[in-house]
Amino acid sequence: MFRNAIVRPPGVNFADGLTTVDLGAPAYERALVQHEQYCAALEQCGLTLTRLETDLRYPDSTFVEDTAIQTERCAILTRPGAPSRAGEVAAMRETLAQFYPSLQSIQAPGTLDGGDICEAGNHFFIGISERTNAEGARQLAELLARASCTSACVDIRGMKSILHLKSGIAYLGENRLVVIDDLAGREAFRGYELIRVEAGEEYAANCVRVNESVLVAAGFPAFEATVRGLGYPVIALDMSEYQKMDGGLSCLSLRF
Ligand code: CIR
């Protein structure tokens, strides 16, 4: 059960952030409207939002998920793999300290982005990617073990289609894991009910279970029907401007 979320709207220089996709520049006003709709959806799911100020020093700072990992017992500040995003963590430290009495951190030479970490109850999948290195993964696994959580690494280096592990998987609860085809055969996912995302709808894999509901990206009808068919109330959100910047639904909030 989540009660809180931290969000940060994009700044006017949002389009200066990092991206690997070729979908054109995001329209700022539209991104703001989509962010507002996203916040309203989280509130509809019962969450109380902490809304941070936009931060023009970091064009990617609306993707707050990358700066921290939360478990039931603790929060862990990350060390983002992209140099232009390193400074985002300091701002998150102050905010998280209001909720968690003790904060852990990933230390150099480890790097780790929250987008590579997928929580499945007390078990965590840790993506090793262009952003999260083996040392960051090792440190996180150790911190999670201290918090009585287990973890397994999933190496996605060399997969051109996804930036972060959670660009390709999402945990719905009830032992159900949403996966893109390219990841479905991984050993780490054995024993889960795999909910496959159709070819052409891969972006929809980054969905988020928030209490009873599942937030999905609008415009992916087969996937939306699958999630509804599983019995979850679905909230579909237009994510077009964030998709242009390699971001998805999970990236826009820290939920706890
Ligand atoms: C970046 O490249 O870091 C941002 N433009 C997108 C980050 C998306 N975050 C996420 O998937 N957790």
CSV table of N, CA and C in Angstrom, one decimal, residues 7 30-45 203-204 206-210 213-221 223-224 228 233-243 247-253 255:
chain,number,residue,atom,x,y,z
A,7,VAL,N,7.1,14.1,-6.5
A,7,VAL,CA,7.1,14.4,-8.0
A,7,VAL,C,7.8,15.7,-8.2
A,30,ARG,N,2.6,21.0,-23.2
A,30,ARG,CA,1.9,19.7,-23.2
A,30,ARG,C,2.5,18.7,-22.1
A,31,ALA,N,3.8,18.8,-22.0
A,31,ALA,CA,4.4,18.0,-20.9
A,31,ALA,C,3.9,18.4,-19.5
A,32,LEU,N,3.7,19.7,-19.3
A,32,LEU,CA,3.2,20.2,-18.0
A,32,LEU,C,1.8,19.6,-17.8
A,33,VAL,N,1.0,19.7,-18.8
A,33,VAL,CA,-0.4,19.2,-18.7
A,33,VAL,C,-0.4,17.7,-18.4
A,34,GLN,N,0.5,16.9,-19.1
A,34,GLN,CA,0.5,15.5,-18.9
A,34,GLN,C,1.0,15.2,-17.4
A,35,HIS,N,1.9,16.0,-17.0
A,35,HIS,CA,2.4,15.9,-15.6
A,35,HIS,C,1.3,16.1,-14.6
A,36,GLU,N,0.5,17.1,-14.8
A,36,GLU,CA,-0.6,17.4,-13.9
A,36,GLU,C,-1.6,16.3,-13.9
A,37,GLN,N,-1.8,15.7,-15.1
A,37,GLN,CA,-2.8,14.6,-15.2
A,37,GLN,C,-2.2,13.4,-14.4
A,38,TYR,N,-0.9,13.2,-14.5
A,38,TYR,CA,-0.2,12.1,-13.8
A,38,TYR,C,-0.4,12.3,-12.3
A,39,CYS,N,-0.1,13.5,-11.8
A,39,CYS,CA,-0.3,13.8,-10.4
A,39,CYS,C,-1.7,13.6,-9.9
A,40,ALA,N,-2.7,14.0,-10.8
A,40,ALA,CA,-4.1,13.8,-10.4
A,40,ALA,C,-4.4,12.3,-10.3
A,41,ALA,N,-3.8,11.5,-11.2
A,41,ALA,CA,-4.0,10.0,-11.1
A,41,ALA,C,-3.5,9.4,-9.8
A,42,LEU,N,-2.3,9.9,-9.4
A,42,LEU,CA,-1.7,9.4,-8.2
A,42,LEU,C,-2.6,9.8,-7.0
A,43,GLU,N,-3.1,11.0,-7.0
A,43,GLU,CA,-4.0,11.4,-5.9
A,43,GLU,C,-5.3,10.6,-6.0
A,44,GLN,N,-5.8,10.3,-7.1
A,44,GLN,CA,-7.0,9.5,-7.3
A,44,GLN,C,-6.8,8.1,-6.7
A,45,CYS,N,-5.5,7.6,-6.7
A,45,CYS,CA,-5.2,6.3,-6.1
A,45,CYS,C,-4.9,6.4,-4.6
A,203,TYR,N,6.6,0.1,-25.3
A,203,TYR,CA,6.7,1.2,-24.4
A,203,TYR,C,5.7,1.1,-23.2
A,204,ALA,N,4.6,0.3,-23.5
A,204,ALA,CA,3.6,0.1,-22.5
A,204,ALA,C,4.0,-0.7,-21.3
A,206,ASN,N,6.3,-0.2,-19.3
A,206,ASN,CA,6.5,0.6,-18.1
A,206,ASN,C,5.2,1.1,-17.6
A,207,CYS,N,4.5,0.2,-16.9
A,207,CYS,CA,3.2,0.6,-16.2
A,207,CYS,C,3.5,0.6,-14.7
A,208,VAL,N,2.5,1.1,-13.9
A,208,VAL,CA,2.8,1.2,-12.5
A,208,VAL,C,1.5,0.7,-11.7
A,209,ARG,N,1.7,-0.2,-10.9
A,209,ARG,CA,0.6,-0.6,-9.9
A,209,ARG,C,0.6,0.4,-8.8
A,210,VAL,N,-0.5,1.1,-8.6
A,210,VAL,CA,-0.6,2.0,-7.4
A,210,VAL,C,-1.8,1.6,-6.6
A,213,SER,N,-5.1,0.2,-8.4
A,213,SER,CA,-5.1,0.5,-9.9
A,213,SER,C,-3.8,0.3,-10.5
A,214,VAL,N,-3.8,0.2,-11.9
A,214,VAL,CA,-2.6,0.2,-12.7
A,214,VAL,C,-2.6,1.4,-13.6
A,215,LEU,N,-1.6,2.2,-13.5
A,215,LEU,CA,-1.4,3.3,-14.5
A,215,LEU,C,-0.7,2.7,-15.7
A,216,VAL,N,-1.3,3.0,-16.9
A,216,VAL,CA,-0.7,2.6,-18.1
A,216,VAL,C,-0.6,3.8,-19.1
A,217,ALA,N,0.3,3.7,-20.0
A,217,ALA,CA,0.5,4.7,-21.0
A,217,ALA,C,-0.7,4.6,-22.0
A,218,ALA,N,-1.3,5.7,-22.3
A,218,ALA,CA,-2.4,5.7,-23.3
A,218,ALA,C,-1.9,5.4,-24.7
A,219,GLY,N,-2.7,4.7,-25.5
A,219,GLY,CA,-2.3,4.5,-26.9
A,219,GLY,C,-1.8,3.1,-27.2
A,220,PHE,N,-1.9,2.2,-26.2
A,220,PHE,CA,-1.4,0.9,-26.4
A,220,PHE,C,-2.6,-0.1,-26.1
A,221,PRO,N,-3.6,-0.2,-27.0
A,221,PRO,CA,-4.9,-0.8,-26.7
A,221,PRO,C,-4.8,-2.3,-26.3
A,223,PHE,N,-2.3,-3.9,-24.8
A,223,PHE,CA,-1.8,-4.0,-23.4
A,223,PHE,C,-2.9,-3.5,-22.4
A,224,GLU,N,-3.5,-2.4,-22.7
A,224,GLU,CA,-4.5,-1.9,-21.8
A,224,GLU,C,-5.6,-3.0,-21.6
A,228,ARG,N,-6.8,-4.8,-18.1
A,228,ARG,CA,-8.2,-4.7,-17.6
A,228,ARG,C,-8.7,-6.2,-17.5
A,233,PRO,N,-8.4,-2.1,-12.1
A,233,PRO,CA,-8.9,-0.8,-12.6
A,233,PRO,C,-7.7,-0.1,-13.3
A,234,VAL,N,-7.9,0.4,-14.5
A,234,VAL,CA,-6.8,1.0,-15.2
A,234,VAL,C,-7.0,2.5,-15.4
A,235,ILE,N,-5.9,3.2,-15.2
A,235,ILE,CA,-5.9,4.6,-15.5
A,235,ILE,C,-4.9,4.8,-16.7
A,236,ALA,N,-5.4,5.3,-17.8
A,236,ALA,CA,-4.5,5.4,-19.0
A,236,ALA,C,-4.1,6.9,-19.1
A,237,LEU,N,-2.8,7.1,-19.2
A,237,LEU,CA,-2.3,8.5,-19.2
A,237,LEU,C,-1.5,8.8,-20.4
A,238,ASP,N,-1.7,10.0,-21.0
A,238,ASP,CA,-0.9,10.4,-22.2
A,238,ASP,C,0.5,10.7,-21.7
A,239,MET,N,1.5,10.0,-22.3
A,239,MET,CA,2.9,10.1,-21.9
A,239,MET,C,3.7,10.6,-23.1
A,240,SER,N,3.1,11.1,-24.2
A,240,SER,CA,3.9,11.3,-25.4
A,240,SER,C,5.1,12.2,-25.2
A,241,GLU,N,5.0,13.2,-24.4
A,241,GLU,CA,6.2,14.1,-24.3
A,241,GLU,C,7.3,13.5,-23.5
A,242,TYR,N,7.0,12.6,-22.6
A,242,TYR,CA,8.0,12.0,-21.7
A,242,TYR,C,8.7,10.8,-22.5
A,243,GLN,N,7.8,10.2,-23.3
A,243,GLN,CA,8.4,9.1,-24.2
A,243,GLN,C,9.5,9.7,-25.1
A,247,GLY,N,11.5,8.6,-21.1
A,247,GLY,CA,10.9,8.4,-19.8
A,247,GLY,C,9.5,7.7,-19.9
A,248,GLY,N,9.2,7.1,-18.8
A,248,GLY,CA,7.9,6.4,-18.7
A,248,GLY,C,7.2,6.8,-17.4
A,249,LEU,N,6.1,6.1,-17.2
A,249,LEU,CA,5.2,6.4,-16.0
A,249,LEU,C,6.0,6.2,-14.7
A,250,SER,N,6.7,5.1,-14.6
A,250,SER,CA,7.4,4.9,-13.3
A,250,SER,C,8.4,6.0,-12.9
A,251,CYS,N,9.0,6.5,-14.0
A,251,CYS,CA,10.1,7.5,-13.7
A,251,CYS,C,9.7,8.8,-13.1
A,252,LEU,N,8.4,9.1,-13.2
A,252,LEU,CA,7.9,10.5,-12.8
A,252,LEU,C,7.6,10.6,-11.3
A,253,SER,N,7.7,9.5,-10.6
A,253,SER,CA,7.5,9.6,-9.1
A,253,SER,C,8.3,8.6,-8.4
A,255,ARG,N,7.4,6.4,-5.1
A,255,ARG,CA,6.1,6.0,-4.4
A,255,ARG,C,6.5,5.2,-3.2
